[in-house]
Amino acid sequence: MFHKHQRNHQELCQVLSIHSIVNKITYLSIPLSFCRLNIADYLPLLDSLNMKLNGWKANLLSFAGRLQYLRFTIQNTIAYWIQGSILPKFVYTVFKKFSSRFLFFCDVHSSKKLHMVSWDKICLPKTKGGLGLPSLYALQYAFNCSTISRMYNGTSPLSIWLLSKYNSPWKPPLFSAFKLWKSICNTALFMPNIVFS
């Protein structure tokens, strides 16, 4: 798999004895590509969520049980994908729809029933009238914060590469920067006084 700006594909293939070139690969169930992923690439995630929310065990849960099921099972599945790719807004919309129907009606396909409380309200802290479920934006924010922390406290190849290429997340990102780095820079704007030990 080559970067989209790589020009000498054929020469590299001959030197390294590469016989096949692909635009994307699947690593640990997450699609990876230098090109922008399509909505179809996220269908395995949506199918997995649909199967888990429609499982017979989930249908036997009380309201409190469904809340905990969303908190620890469903959101962990989403958090795993957030660590590997930037989820499109379509996935966020479908996730909110599925989760809301499951929580209130225990049926993902109950489209005609009226929701009395919006999902954004559900994701507020309990002190503000919500149920304390973290939103997907909060999960993305937490992952970005952990990436910034690892950049300055860790010695992984990713940390070294990010520091050498971009120097600091508090600088405006380059136009050519990849989407994940732009997301990290947006997160850094909300944490300007952070001190790493």
Coordinates of C-alpha atoms in Angstrom, one line a residue:
M1 CA 0.0 0.0 0.0
F2 CA 1.5 3.3 -1.1
H3 CA 0.8 6.9 -0.2
K4 CA -1.3 8.7 -2.8
H5 CA 1.6 11.1 -3.5
Q6 CA 4.1 8.4 -4.1
R7 CA 5.3 8.5 -7.7
N8 CA 7.7 5.6 -8.2
H9 CA 5.4 2.7 -7.5
Q10 CA 6.8 0.4 -10.2
E11 CA 10.4 1.0 -9.3
L12 CA 9.8 0.2 -5.6
C13 CA 7.8 -2.9 -6.5
Q14 CA 10.6 -4.2 -8.6
V15 CA 13.3 -3.6 -6.0
L16 CA 11.3 -5.0 -3.1
S17 CA 9.7 -7.8 -5.1
I18 CA 6.2 -6.6 -4.4
H19 CA 3.6 -8.4 -6.6
S20 CA 0.3 -6.7 -5.5
I21 CA -0.7 -3.2 -4.6
V22 CA -3.9 -2.4 -2.7
N23 CA -5.5 0.9 -1.8
K24 CA -6.6 -0.3 1.7
I25 CA -6.1 -3.1 4.1
T26 CA -7.9 -4.4 7.1
Y27 CA -5.8 -4.6 10.3
L28 CA -7.4 -6.0 13.5
S29 CA -10.9 -5.5 11.9
I30 CA -10.2 -1.8 11.2
P31 CA -9.8 -0.5 7.6
L32 CA -6.6 1.4 6.9
S33 CA -5.9 3.5 3.9
F34 CA -4.0 6.6 2.7
C35 CA -7.1 7.6 0.8
R36 CA -10.4 8.7 2.3
L37 CA -12.5 5.8 3.4
N38 CA -16.1 5.3 2.2
I39 CA -19.2 4.8 4.3
A40 CA -19.1 1.2 3.0
D41 CA -15.8 0.7 4.9
Y42 CA -17.6 1.3 8.2
L43 CA -20.5 -1.2 7.5
P44 CA -18.7 -3.9 9.6
L45 CA -18.9 -1.6 12.6
L46 CA -22.5 -0.8 12.1
D47 CA -23.4 -4.5 11.5
S48 CA -21.5 -5.4 14.7
L49 CA -23.5 -2.7 16.7
N50 CA -26.7 -3.9 15.1
M51 CA -26.0 -7.5 16.1
K52 CA -25.1 -6.6 19.7
L53 CA -28.1 -4.4 20.2
N54 CA -30.5 -7.0 18.8
G55 CA -29.0 -9.9 20.7
W56 CA -31.3 -12.0 22.9
K57 CA -29.4 -11.2 26.0
A58 CA -29.7 -7.4 25.4
N59 CA -33.5 -7.8 24.9
L60 CA -33.9 -9.2 28.4
L61 CA -32.2 -6.3 30.2
S62 CA -34.0 -3.7 32.3
F63 CA -33.6 0.1 31.6
A64 CA -30.6 0.2 34.0
G65 CA -29.1 -2.9 32.4
R66 CA -29.5 -1.5 28.9
L67 CA -27.8 1.7 30.1
Q68 CA -24.8 -0.3 31.5
Y69 CA -24.7 -2.4 28.3
L70 CA -24.4 0.8 26.2
R71 CA -21.8 2.2 28.6
F72 CA -19.5 -0.8 28.7
T73 CA -20.1 -3.0 25.7
I74 CA -21.3 -0.8 22.8
Q75 CA -19.2 2.3 23.6
N76 CA -16.1 0.1 24.0
T77 CA -16.6 -1.2 20.5
I78 CA -16.9 2.4 19.2
A79 CA -13.8 3.5 21.2
Y80 CA -11.8 0.7 19.6
W81 CA -12.6 2.0 16.2
I82 CA -11.9 5.6 17.2
Q83 CA -8.4 4.6 18.1
G84 CA -7.9 3.4 14.5
S85 CA -9.7 5.9 12.3
I86 CA -11.8 9.1 12.2
L87 CA -15.4 8.1 12.2
P88 CA -17.6 10.0 9.7
K89 CA -20.7 11.9 10.8
F90 CA -22.9 9.2 9.2
V91 CA -21.6 6.7 11.8
Y92 CA -22.3 9.1 14.6
T93 CA -25.8 9.7 13.4
V94 CA -26.6 5.9 13.0
F95 CA -25.0 5.2 16.4
K96 CA -27.1 7.8 18.2
K97 CA -30.3 6.5 16.5
F98 CA -29.6 2.8 17.3
S99 CA -28.5 3.6 20.9
S100 CA -31.5 5.8 21.6
R101 CA -34.0 3.3 20.3
F102 CA -32.3 0.5 22.2
L103 CA -32.2 2.4 25.5
F104 CA -35.8 3.6 25.5
F105 CA -37.7 0.9 23.5
C106 CA -35.3 -2.1 23.5
D107 CA -35.8 -2.3 19.8
V108 CA -33.3 -0.8 17.3
H109 CA -35.9 -0.9 14.5
S110 CA -38.7 1.0 16.3
S111 CA -38.6 4.1 14.0
K112 CA -42.2 5.3 14.6
K113 CA -41.9 5.7 18.3
L114 CA -41.3 9.2 19.7
H115 CA -38.2 9.9 21.7
M116 CA -39.0 12.3 24.6
V117 CA -35.3 13.1 25.4
S118 CA -32.6 13.7 22.8
W119 CA -29.4 11.6 22.8
D120 CA -27.3 14.7 23.4
K121 CA -29.2 15.3 26.7
I122 CA -28.6 11.6 27.7
C123 CA -24.9 12.1 27.2
L124 CA -24.7 15.0 29.7
P125 CA -23.3 14.4 33.2
K126 CA -25.8 13.4 35.9
T127 CA -25.2 16.8 37.6
K128 CA -26.6 18.5 34.4
G129 CA -29.6 16.2 34.0
G130 CA -28.1 13.5 31.8
L131 CA -27.4 9.9 32.4
G132 CA -23.6 10.2 32.3
L133 CA -23.0 8.3 29.1
P134 CA -19.9 9.6 27.2
S135 CA -20.7 11.0 23.8
L136 CA -18.7 9.9 20.8
Y137 CA -17.1 13.3 20.6
A138 CA -16.0 12.9 24.2
L139 CA -14.4 9.5 23.4
Q140 CA -12.6 11.1 20.4
Y141 CA -11.5 14.0 22.7
A142 CA -10.1 11.5 25.3
F143 CA -8.2 9.6 22.6
N144 CA -6.7 12.8 21.3
C145 CA -5.6 13.8 24.8
S146 CA -4.0 10.5 25.4
T147 CA -2.2 10.8 22.0
I148 CA -0.8 14.2 23.1
S149 CA 0.3 12.8 26.4
R150 CA 2.0 9.9 24.8
M151 CA 3.8 12.2 22.4
Y152 CA 5.6 13.9 25.3
N153 CA 5.8 11.1 27.8
G154 CA 6.5 8.1 25.6
T155 CA 9.2 6.8 23.3
S156 CA 7.1 4.9 20.8
P157 CA 7.9 5.2 17.1
L158 CA 4.5 7.0 16.6
S159 CA 5.4 9.6 19.3
I160 CA 8.8 10.3 17.8
W161 CA 7.4 10.6 14.3
L162 CA 4.6 13.0 15.3
L163 CA 7.1 15.2 17.2
S164 CA 9.6 15.3 14.4
K165 CA 7.0 15.9 11.6
Y166 CA 4.7 18.4 13.3
N167 CA 6.7 19.6 16.4
S168 CA 3.7 20.7 18.4
P169 CA -0.1 20.2 18.4
W170 CA -0.5 23.8 19.6
K171 CA 0.7 25.1 16.2
P172 CA -1.9 25.6 13.4
P173 CA -1.9 22.3 11.4
L174 CA -0.6 22.4 7.8
F175 CA -3.2 22.1 5.0
S176 CA -1.5 18.8 4.0
A177 CA -1.7 17.3 7.5
F178 CA -3.8 14.2 7.8
K179 CA -7.2 14.4 9.4
L180 CA -6.2 12.8 12.7
W181 CA -3.5 15.4 13.3
K182 CA -6.0 18.2 12.6
S183 CA -8.4 16.6 15.2
I184 CA -5.5 16.5 17.7
C185 CA -4.7 20.1 17.1
N186 CA -8.3 21.1 17.7
T187 CA -8.3 19.2 21.0
A188 CA -5.0 20.9 22.0
L189 CA -6.7 24.3 21.7
F190 CA -8.9 23.4 24.7
M191 CA -6.0 22.4 26.9
P192 CA -3.4 25.2 26.5
N193 CA -2.1 25.1 30.1
I194 CA -1.4 21.4 30.4
V195 CA 1.8 20.3 32.2
F196 CA 3.4 16.9 31.6
S197 CA 5.3 15.3 34.4

